[in-house]
């Protein structure tokens, strides 16, 4: 990424952080007084963004698995970027969900008195497990360069790199091999942890028998596809923007195209089966998505900008990395609408006839419009994530050293998979 | 020939049943409620009684009365359905709570431990009866202007009543705005604090049509046991398998 783009994005991030501070202050001082969700729509914008960020981790998760577990050499150039992306997205997701709690100071209770019958407990366990895995994995991936940068007299901020390297000054072949083994081990355990993490996320909603659309075996499957689609699109756009590896963007674009088709098909099936079932709750929820107050988020944002235009770009210009990156970018930013339309309509139906005609209060209504405070808090967290990512990409060695995994064969999936090779045993020694 | 008038008020009999239950081994008692829809006139006295008894803030309600108009003009009628917590024997809310803050007591009452609840609202989403509400920290006196240094104004209006919480679960809670139950899930608890001293739940006492019955379902001599055996009885959303302890009479 060039200096100009970096400065623009950083400025946007700082402005977002400043504007969002008002909302964060309000949330931390006055609690949930200024939110617009209530008891009948108990989750709002923050849970939407939480789901959004959960999905964003998936693409990067797959890349790290393929790079370090299955040793797909060609993807190694983006391995560190992927691990760091997972880490930032997980942190953003955790901030969103923590702020959504009525008593966030009691979050520790999930650790000291967990209920293992609750999928929320399992979700917290897997989220923390993923966080720890990716924190360690990122550290072991970066350690060699952190030590090198700390030893480089020409490098600014050497003390910080020394601190991040835990005061280590020497990095030999033994350390390199040990770190490689550690990264591989962490990647191996991240596979089941990640699958359980995304699976639990879908099951979290699917088990609720009183929720007409969620209560389906399709839900976890849709969640996994949605996560792979949005996460894959994010990592593809990031590779184009930050890594300038256009060769890798093309095959990833093909994968995104297939995922987009599968996801759209799943959505069509959900609507078809739902309408054909003629079950009041399901039909009402689907009607809310398609013809309710937020119809435009479904038809215009999701279907037009998030599905149709990316499909055209990916089908018409699969060889143009710029077009592929734009398609992926559109998929990512419009995916908030997908999460919104998954969460809110199913909550926004009265569970009992007549409930809407009794005991009037804004907290006991099903028409939900996010408040300014909710938007500002979201802006703060997203800006924080953006700044963290930009700072990492600029001041941390998250881009692989030149030559690492950089076989410049024409990048197709056949070539990428053929490039699996046992890593070289070369090491560096920094005195 | 008309029906014989009862010799004593149902409340007196249920009160007697309650006192008898309180002398039993607590583990042998199973509280249940029966609501006779044919007798409910939709006065909402139970709702208001509950709000007053538990000092419920705005937006929190334990027992609303659902109103429905059925039929086509001119053959129309209004139907009322009081909806407390169903105190399910297979409660979806208990299973989803990540911190065991909501649980069943040995007497079958689903309760919330306010000091443990993290306010995730998963239980609100899981309840098929929308019987839980979240306390968002609202005040009835919120719109009252504040006049610092004077004896009038919002704080003065709230002082002594609104800022003093009820003794839910028989415990003393901090002044409103200083922690739980603000931020927690809240729900009907069969007025456990009243049961402990031999008083019927507030909704039962305030029902002007004597449409709500309460007692120990394990006591064959209790009035509630007679009502539970009625062929008119049904439960809400029975197909979900939640096995509510609140039973309705058609």
XYZ file of C-alpha atoms in Angstrom:
681
model
C 0.000 0.000 0.000
C 1.407 3.354 -0.970
C 1.969 6.218 1.442
C -0.966 8.263 0.179
C -3.530 5.496 0.650
C -2.041 4.685 4.043
C -2.387 8.294 5.204
C -5.966 8.571 3.923
C -7.015 5.385 5.693
C -5.165 6.321 8.877
C -6.804 9.766 8.881
C -10.218 8.162 8.397
C -9.475 5.825 11.271
C -8.442 8.649 13.594
C -11.525 10.724 12.659
C -13.710 7.671 13.297
C -12.036 7.111 16.645
C -12.594 10.743 17.681
C -16.234 10.816 16.543
C -16.933 7.423 18.073
C -15.496 8.491 21.432
C -18.737 10.316 22.228
C -20.668 7.071 21.826
C -18.093 5.064 23.745
C -18.175 7.578 26.576
C -21.951 7.399 26.681
C -21.862 3.583 26.704
C -19.268 3.393 29.476
C -20.875 6.054 31.685
C -24.619 5.567 31.108
C -24.705 1.902 30.116
C -27.521 0.838 27.823
C -29.676 3.915 28.455
C -29.195 5.254 24.905
C -29.525 2.031 22.932
C -32.645 1.407 20.887
C -33.025 -2.329 21.288
C -35.360 -3.572 23.967
C -36.804 -6.720 25.420
C -38.523 -8.001 22.283
C -35.574 -7.202 20.005
C -32.903 -7.874 22.638
C -29.921 -7.783 20.276
C -29.090 -4.942 17.950
C -26.367 -3.383 15.861
C -23.484 -4.515 18.067
C -24.446 -8.167 17.714
C -24.793 -7.604 13.949
C -21.216 -6.302 13.813
C -20.055 -9.077 16.111
C -21.396 -11.644 13.631
C -19.836 -9.654 10.814
C -16.391 -9.782 12.412
C -16.726 -13.474 13.268
C -17.211 -14.090 9.551
C -14.290 -11.898 8.584
C -11.878 -14.123 10.475
C -12.801 -17.211 8.450
C -10.979 -16.490 5.192
C -7.759 -15.606 6.935
C -8.189 -18.684 9.124
C -8.335 -20.913 6.042
C -5.265 -19.290 4.526
C -3.233 -19.826 7.701
C -4.376 -23.442 7.899
C -3.380 -24.082 4.299
C -0.096 -22.238 4.686
C 1.207 -23.644 7.932
C -0.659 -26.901 8.367
C -0.824 -28.180 4.786
C 2.349 -26.286 3.850
C 0.984 -24.754 0.677
C 4.133 -22.845 -0.175
C 2.524 -20.400 -2.588
C 0.257 -19.005 0.124
C 3.142 -18.434 2.507
C 3.535 -14.863 1.283
C 0.210 -13.984 2.877
C 0.388 -16.264 5.899
C 1.471 -13.583 8.356
C -1.026 -11.082 6.954
C -3.786 -13.676 7.423
C -2.796 -14.516 10.994
C -2.698 -10.832 11.890
C -6.091 -10.242 10.211
C -7.669 -13.015 12.287
C -6.191 -11.460 15.415
C -7.505 -7.929 14.706
C -10.966 -9.199 13.676
C -11.198 -11.344 16.821
C -10.294 -8.387 19.036
C -12.939 -6.190 17.332
C -15.504 -8.966 17.692
C -14.738 -9.341 21.394
C -15.060 -5.585 22.012
C -18.451 -5.541 20.269
C -19.859 -8.428 22.257
C -18.427 -7.228 25.550
C -20.033 -3.799 25.158
C -23.336 -5.482 24.390
C -23.451 -7.076 27.847
C -25.567 -5.486 30.540
C -22.833 -6.279 33.075
C -19.567 -6.523 31.195
C -17.636 -6.348 34.486
C -18.991 -9.859 35.205
C -17.641 -11.424 32.023
C -15.167 -13.371 34.145
C -18.130 -15.379 35.471
C -18.192 -17.372 32.252
C -14.799 -18.668 33.305
C -15.483 -19.276 36.991
C -19.067 -20.574 36.860
C -19.657 -21.708 33.284
C -22.767 -23.556 32.241
C -21.738 -26.138 29.698
C -25.318 -26.586 28.499
C -25.124 -23.085 27.015
C -23.644 -22.659 23.571
C -22.650 -19.155 24.592
C -20.182 -20.675 27.059
C -18.704 -22.840 24.333
C -18.587 -19.919 21.995
C -16.649 -17.848 24.531
C -14.284 -20.769 25.122
C -13.599 -21.244 21.404
C -13.261 -17.504 20.812
C -10.669 -17.216 23.555
C -8.948 -20.340 22.334
C -8.734 -18.855 18.829
C -7.483 -15.584 20.267
C -4.718 -17.312 22.219
C -3.783 -19.524 19.252
C -3.542 -16.584 16.849
C -1.754 -14.387 19.363
C 0.915 -17.049 19.785
C 0.977 -17.926 16.097
C 1.395 -14.284 15.079
C 4.167 -13.904 17.647
C 6.106 -16.959 16.482
C 5.682 -15.912 12.857
C 6.976 -12.420 13.514
C 9.639 -13.195 16.087
C 12.517 -13.653 13.668
C 11.917 -10.277 12.059
C 11.193 -8.599 15.388
C 14.619 -9.672 16.639
C 16.243 -8.639 13.357
C 14.569 -5.223 13.491
C 15.526 -4.803 17.137
C 19.139 -5.514 16.203
C 19.106 -3.182 13.209
C 20.743 0.127 14.206
C 19.021 1.896 11.307
C 15.550 0.886 12.469
C 13.405 3.337 14.411
C 11.647 2.136 17.555
C 14.222 -0.561 18.260
C 13.320 -0.603 21.944
C 9.722 -1.458 21.151
C 10.805 -4.283 18.856
C 13.178 -5.475 21.580
C 10.279 -5.450 24.032
C 8.018 -7.307 21.573
C 10.799 -9.825 21.033
C 10.860 -10.355 24.808
C 14.434 -9.078 24.968
C 15.799 -11.871 22.812
C 18.812 -10.834 20.736
C 19.830 -14.080 19.110
C 17.813 -16.048 16.561
C 19.480 -19.095 15.100
C 18.507 -22.064 12.975
C 17.386 -23.939 16.071
C 15.039 -21.094 17.018
C 13.732 -20.924 13.482
C 12.993 -24.636 13.355
C 11.436 -24.521 16.793
C 9.189 -21.619 15.795
C 8.185 -23.384 12.592
C 7.196 -26.452 14.605
C 5.273 -24.275 17.041
C 3.417 -22.488 14.224
C 2.577 -25.801 12.613
C 1.369 -27.211 15.924
C -0.757 -24.109 16.548
C -2.181 -24.357 13.016
C -3.068 -28.000 13.589
C -4.959 -27.247 16.792
C -6.534 -24.150 15.226
C -8.293 -26.349 12.654
C -10.637 -28.160 15.071
C -10.841 -25.045 17.262
C -11.804 -22.930 14.255
C -14.351 -25.399 12.922
C -15.939 -25.609 16.362
C -15.784 -21.823 16.627
C -17.709 -21.232 13.373
C -19.981 -24.217 13.894
C -20.901 -23.128 17.415
C -21.621 -19.670 16.096
C -24.325 -21.025 13.799
C -25.602 -23.584 16.293
C -25.898 -20.790 18.854
C -28.894 -19.539 16.858
C -30.052 -22.813 15.336
C -30.924 -24.464 18.661
C -33.554 -21.863 19.552
C -36.730 -23.726 18.741
C -38.913 -20.660 19.152
C -37.118 -18.765 16.367
C -38.696 -19.658 13.024
C -35.839 -18.977 10.596
C -32.889 -19.731 12.850
C -34.207 -23.071 14.102
C -32.923 -25.087 11.162
C -30.051 -27.429 10.448
C -29.317 -25.088 7.523
C -28.276 -22.286 9.875
C -24.822 -23.607 10.854
C -24.154 -24.479 7.209
C -25.176 -21.008 6.059
C -22.987 -19.549 8.784
C -19.962 -21.484 7.627
C -20.519 -20.515 3.965
C -21.186 -16.901 4.966
C -18.011 -16.822 7.057
C -15.896 -18.309 4.286
C -17.397 -15.923 1.740
C -17.009 -12.726 3.741
C -13.684 -13.739 5.268
C -12.320 -14.967 1.952
C -13.416 -11.764 0.235
C -11.710 -9.709 2.931
C -8.406 -11.516 2.702
C -8.468 -11.315 -1.112
C -9.096 -7.562 -0.992
C -6.337 -7.175 1.613
C -3.857 -9.192 -0.432
C -4.560 -6.898 -3.378
C -4.328 -3.710 -1.309
C -1.433 -4.534 1.014
C 0.530 -7.308 -0.562
C 0.379 -6.399 -4.220
C 0.402 -10.090 -5.085
C -1.880 -9.910 -8.066
C -1.041 -13.468 -9.075
C -2.670 -14.757 -5.921
C -5.756 -12.583 -6.227
C -7.007 -14.371 -9.344
C -7.363 -17.916 -7.961
C -8.773 -16.533 -4.730
C -11.313 -14.666 -6.882
C -12.390 -17.993 -8.372
C -12.950 -19.406 -4.908
C -14.966 -16.334 -3.917
C -17.103 -16.744 -7.041
C -17.942 -20.350 -6.127
C -18.651 -19.397 -2.531
C -20.882 -16.537 -3.641
C -22.882 -18.863 -5.871
C -23.221 -21.447 -3.079
C -24.248 -18.805 -0.551
C -26.828 -17.296 -2.924
C -28.201 -20.762 -3.598
C -28.532 -21.390 0.146
C -30.400 -18.104 0.534
C -32.737 -18.967 -2.347
C -33.408 -22.342 -0.729
C -34.093 -20.698 2.607
C -36.665 -18.384 1.040
C -38.198 -21.077 -1.150
C -38.596 -23.620 1.661
C -39.729 -20.916 4.088
C -42.461 -19.556 1.847
C -43.567 -23.012 0.776
C -43.878 -24.129 4.410
C -46.498 -21.404 4.937
C -45.670 -21.394 8.659
C -46.771 -17.998 9.957
C -43.595 -17.220 11.900
C -41.291 -18.114 9.010
C -43.365 -16.272 6.390
C -43.616 -13.190 8.625
C -39.847 -13.158 9.166
C -39.117 -13.606 5.458
C -41.625 -10.874 4.610
C -39.834 -8.590 7.051
C -36.557 -9.231 5.231
C -37.963 -8.756 1.734
C -40.735 -6.213 2.213
C -40.275 -4.809 5.726
C -38.843 -1.507 6.868
C -35.346 -2.569 5.839
C -36.241 -4.031 2.420
C -33.578 -1.838 0.829
C -30.796 -3.457 2.845
C -31.791 -6.795 1.324
C -32.585 -5.828 -2.257
C -30.220 -2.938 -2.866
C -27.283 -3.383 -0.492
C -27.102 -7.163 -0.305
C -28.525 -8.419 -3.590
C -27.491 -5.588 -5.914
C -24.195 -4.328 -4.492
C -23.195 -7.421 -2.522
C -24.224 -10.174 -4.941
C -25.133 -9.119 -8.475
C -22.330 -6.614 -9.154
C -19.607 -8.852 -7.605
C -20.956 -11.799 -9.622
C -20.718 -9.795 -12.848
C -17.208 -8.607 -11.972
C -16.003 -12.089 -11.031
C -17.530 -13.744 -14.104
C -16.674 -11.047 -16.660
C -13.210 -10.106 -15.445
C -11.697 -13.055 -13.549
C -8.232 -12.257 -14.905
C -8.203 -8.656 -13.751
C -7.008 -8.482 -10.146
C -8.434 -4.982 -9.747
C -11.927 -6.152 -10.711
C -11.629 -9.186 -8.436
C -10.487 -6.975 -5.552
C -13.394 -4.597 -6.102
C -15.854 -7.490 -6.164
C -14.405 -8.763 -2.893
C -14.455 -5.315 -1.352
C -18.159 -4.941 -2.252
C -18.959 -8.354 -0.783
C -17.218 -7.474 2.478
C -18.768 -4.065 3.101
C -22.276 -5.176 2.123
C -22.084 -8.256 4.317
C -23.209 -6.186 7.289
C -26.633 -6.156 5.592
C -26.607 -9.969 5.443
C -25.888 -10.188 9.160
C -28.501 -7.534 9.918
C -31.137 -9.387 7.900
C -30.257 -12.618 9.596
C -30.500 -11.249 13.118
C -33.182 -8.585 13.333
C -36.205 -9.949 11.375
C -36.354 -13.156 13.390
C -36.320 -11.144 16.597
C -38.760 -8.571 15.269
C -41.854 -10.717 15.312
C -44.142 -10.989 18.311
C -44.009 -14.442 19.760
C -47.541 -14.320 21.102
C -50.606 -12.839 19.427
C -51.730 -9.717 21.201
C -48.377 -8.928 22.798
C -48.133 -5.779 20.664
C -51.431 -4.512 22.046
C -50.488 -4.555 25.696
C -48.141 -2.650 27.945
C -46.818 0.032 25.622
C -43.216 1.101 25.982
C -40.441 1.744 23.436
C -38.481 -1.177 24.943
C -41.411 -3.482 24.284
C -41.707 -2.882 20.562
C -40.364 -4.856 17.634
C -39.485 -1.952 15.340
C -35.777 -1.499 15.833
C -33.747 1.414 14.491
C -30.161 1.617 15.804
C -29.519 4.729 17.873
C -26.812 7.320 17.175
C -24.903 5.992 20.185
C -24.955 2.455 18.779
C -23.590 3.731 15.446
C -20.908 5.811 17.154
C -19.716 2.914 19.296
C -19.596 0.747 16.163
C -17.642 3.467 14.379
C -15.174 3.604 17.262
C -14.535 -0.139 17.239
C -14.228 -0.361 13.442
C -11.853 2.630 13.449
C -9.857 0.993 16.216
C -9.612 -2.187 14.127
C -8.611 -0.211 11.044
C -5.889 1.695 12.921
C -4.622 -1.489 14.565
C -4.439 -3.203 11.196
C -2.764 -0.258 9.459
C -0.303 0.176 12.309
C 0.516 -3.521 12.203
C 0.958 -3.514 8.453
C 3.289 -0.511 8.668
C 5.284 -1.128 11.835
C 5.175 -4.877 12.283
C 6.763 -7.412 9.938
C 3.435 -8.885 8.836
C 4.534 -9.067 5.215
C 6.695 -12.059 4.466
C 10.349 -11.394 3.670
C 11.196 -11.147 -0.016
C 11.535 -14.514 -1.623
C 9.541 -16.440 0.983
C 7.145 -18.617 -0.862
C 7.315 -16.309 -3.817
C 7.288 -18.759 -6.639
C 5.986 -16.670 -9.451
C 4.373 -19.419 -11.503
C 1.065 -18.422 -13.026
C -1.190 -18.682 -9.969
C -3.949 -21.185 -10.467
C -5.277 -23.550 -7.822
C -3.450 -26.437 -9.504
C -0.157 -24.592 -9.240
C -0.857 -23.481 -5.708
C -1.609 -26.993 -4.545
C 1.334 -28.387 -6.514
C 3.584 -25.961 -4.708
C 3.322 -27.869 -1.433
C 6.832 -28.554 -0.400
C 8.811 -29.249 2.650
C 10.171 -25.999 3.983
C 13.842 -25.249 3.546
C 16.095 -25.497 6.492
C 17.719 -22.102 6.060
C 18.032 -19.898 9.081
C 19.315 -16.502 9.955
C 21.643 -15.518 12.653
C 21.477 -12.110 14.180
C 24.332 -11.290 16.415
C -81.194 -23.646 38.776
C -78.193 -21.346 39.194
C -74.827 -22.261 40.616
C -74.415 -22.106 44.381
C -72.448 -19.131 45.619
C -69.130 -20.155 47.222
C -69.142 -20.164 50.988
C -65.759 -18.546 51.228
C -63.607 -16.419 48.975
C -61.201 -18.502 46.882
C -58.383 -16.364 48.186
C -59.070 -17.558 51.715
C -58.881 -21.177 50.622
C -55.723 -20.638 48.580
C -54.206 -18.779 51.520
C -54.928 -21.789 53.715
C -53.428 -24.104 51.081
C -50.336 -21.922 50.973
C -49.853 -21.996 54.730
C -50.200 -25.764 54.677
C -47.586 -25.968 51.916
C -45.234 -23.774 53.918
C -45.299 -26.257 56.784
C -44.206 -29.099 54.476
C -40.700 -30.146 53.560
C -39.796 -27.488 50.937
C -38.427 -30.131 48.582
C -41.891 -31.723 48.436
C -43.603 -28.523 47.252
C -44.141 -27.723 43.570
C -45.704 -24.351 42.904
C -48.143 -24.021 40.028
C -50.555 -21.426 38.701
C -53.834 -21.807 36.874
C -55.472 -18.953 34.960
C -59.145 -19.272 34.066
C -59.536 -17.364 30.801
C -63.328 -17.551 31.042
C -63.138 -15.453 34.188
C -60.515 -12.919 33.065
C -62.150 -9.586 32.276
C -58.982 -7.876 31.024
C -58.807 -5.325 33.846
C -54.985 -5.480 34.016
C -55.121 -5.275 37.821
C -52.650 -8.175 38.014
C -50.199 -6.349 35.742
C -50.373 -3.176 37.784
C -50.288 -5.070 41.092
C -47.141 -6.852 39.936
C -45.522 -3.612 38.762
C -46.242 -2.008 42.154
C -45.191 -5.024 44.212
C -41.878 -5.477 42.407
C -41.403 -1.766 41.688
C -40.821 -2.523 38.040
C -39.191 0.296 36.070
C -40.458 1.486 32.671
C -40.125 -1.174 29.981
C -40.036 -4.052 32.459
C -43.164 -6.139 32.851
C -43.633 -9.549 34.408
C -47.276 -10.188 33.718
C -48.867 -8.319 30.839
C -52.395 -9.231 29.777
C -52.483 -9.997 26.081
C -55.501 -8.675 24.262
C -56.882 -10.045 21.055
C -59.958 -9.306 18.988
C -61.298 -12.408 17.329
C -64.058 -12.976 14.810
C -65.597 -10.827 12.089
C -68.057 -8.021 12.678
C -70.698 -8.305 14.035
C -69.597 -11.584 15.581
C -66.570 -10.266 17.415
C -65.254 -10.634 20.928
C -62.191 -9.705 22.891
C -59.976 -12.313 24.396
C -57.585 -11.713 27.285
C -54.628 -13.833 28.227
C -52.528 -12.942 31.276
C -48.970 -14.077 30.613
C -46.643 -14.478 33.595
C -43.441 -16.514 33.355
C -44.515 -20.076 32.604
C -41.919 -21.510 35.037
C -41.373 -24.328 32.571
C -40.261 -27.681 33.882
C -38.038 -27.912 30.802
C -37.035 -24.256 30.539
C -35.116 -23.108 27.425
C -33.882 -20.033 29.312
C -32.012 -22.080 31.928
C -30.179 -24.148 29.327
C -28.854 -21.137 27.430
C -27.658 -19.084 30.407
C -23.843 -19.154 30.176
C -23.205 -18.424 33.865
C -25.931 -20.415 35.679
C -27.534 -17.135 36.707
C -30.973 -18.473 35.900
C -32.010 -21.779 37.361
C -34.905 -23.808 38.748
C -35.457 -23.910 42.476
C -36.421 -27.191 44.113
C -39.978 -25.882 44.236
C -40.067 -25.474 40.451
C -39.704 -21.708 40.243
C -37.369 -20.325 37.566
C -35.347 -17.540 39.147
C -32.578 -15.130 38.193
C -29.544 -14.523 40.375
C -29.126 -10.797 39.774
C -25.584 -10.752 41.113
C -24.464 -13.424 38.701
C -26.337 -12.371 35.523
C -24.021 -10.812 32.924
C -26.877 -9.277 30.921
C -26.264 -11.138 27.644
C -30.018 -11.426 27.003
C -29.690 -14.883 25.454
C -32.472 -16.025 27.789
C -34.760 -13.309 26.426
C -34.150 -14.580 22.914
C -34.655 -18.213 23.950
C -37.916 -17.793 25.876
C -40.827 -18.854 23.632
C -43.264 -16.792 25.684
C -41.374 -13.474 25.706
C -41.710 -13.711 29.472
C -38.413 -12.022 30.212
C -37.571 -8.381 29.948
C -34.284 -6.612 30.345
C -33.832 -3.723 32.749
C -32.216 -0.960 30.699
C -32.035 1.440 33.634
C -35.092 3.520 32.718
C -36.709 5.922 35.197
C -40.316 7.084 35.386
C -38.928 10.442 36.482
C -36.445 10.698 33.595
C -38.286 13.568 31.931
C -38.659 15.493 35.176
C -36.361 18.540 35.084
C -33.537 18.616 37.592
C -33.140 21.711 39.757
C -29.863 21.410 41.661
C -29.978 22.606 45.260
C -33.770 22.625 45.499
C -36.091 20.137 47.111
C -37.972 19.643 43.842
C -36.715 18.133 40.607
C -35.937 14.663 39.281
C -33.790 13.389 42.125
C -36.226 14.677 44.719
C -39.139 13.097 42.845
C -37.359 9.757 42.664
C -36.085 9.826 46.218
C -37.668 7.459 48.649
C -39.709 5.507 46.145
C -38.354 5.050 42.657
C -34.728 4.884 43.694
C -35.478 2.243 46.340
C -35.769 -1.206 44.757
C -38.260 -3.855 45.836
C -37.215 -6.790 47.988
C -37.325 -9.249 45.119
C -36.187 -12.734 46.112
C -36.306 -11.481 49.700
C -33.055 -9.597 49.297
C -32.008 -5.993 49.641
C -30.774 -4.487 46.395
C -28.746 -1.298 45.941
C -30.493 1.945 45.110
C -31.640 2.137 41.500
C -28.861 3.181 39.167
C -26.176 1.575 41.316
C -25.941 -1.917 39.862
C -28.299 -4.878 39.619
C -31.049 -5.384 38.719
C -30.251 -2.677 36.154
C -28.602 -4.443 33.212
C -30.106 -7.810 34.156
C -32.776 -10.038 32.712
C -35.880 -9.821 34.904
C -38.926 -12.010 35.151
C -41.856 -13.165 37.230
C -40.749 -15.208 40.243
C -44.161 -16.129 41.647
C -43.536 -13.441 44.317
C -41.194 -15.740 46.259
C -40.693 -13.039 48.874
C -44.447 -13.083 49.576
C -44.720 -16.871 49.527
C -41.996 -17.050 52.173
C -44.237 -15.176 54.613
C -47.421 -16.978 53.691
C -48.841 -14.450 51.249
C -50.155 -15.311 47.792
C -48.491 -13.787 44.718
C -49.642 -10.242 44.027
C -51.339 -11.128 40.738
C -53.489 -13.702 42.531
C -54.496 -11.289 45.279
C -55.333 -8.436 42.915
C -57.376 -10.464 40.420
C -60.868 -9.008 40.682
C -62.460 -11.902 38.782
C -60.674 -14.571 40.874
C -59.312 -15.909 37.612
C -55.796 -16.711 38.853
C -55.202 -19.653 41.164
C -52.001 -20.593 42.880
C -50.748 -23.378 45.097
C -48.800 -26.560 45.602
C -49.579 -29.034 42.866
C -48.248 -31.873 45.053
C -51.034 -31.264 47.578
C -54.106 -33.268 46.471
C -56.353 -31.255 48.795
C -55.262 -27.904 47.400
C -57.603 -25.903 45.208
C -54.924 -25.726 42.512
C -54.922 -29.520 42.204
C -58.657 -29.498 41.439
C -58.147 -26.869 38.760
C -55.172 -28.633 37.193
C -57.366 -31.682 36.695
C -59.956 -29.689 34.768
C -60.749 -30.923 31.241
C -60.616 -27.263 30.194
C -56.897 -27.033 30.963
C -54.260 -26.368 28.336
C -50.740 -24.946 28.208
C -49.263 -22.363 25.884
C -47.145 -23.692 23.015
C -47.317 -27.184 24.423
C -45.761 -28.556 21.232
C -42.398 -27.054 22.228
C -42.076 -29.471 25.127
C -41.299 -26.776 27.674
C -43.890 -28.159 30.150
C -45.088 -24.902 31.691
C -46.137 -24.789 35.345
C -48.716 -22.181 34.389
C -51.862 -23.803 33.074
C -54.809 -22.068 31.422
C -58.470 -23.013 31.541
C -60.390 -22.449 28.295
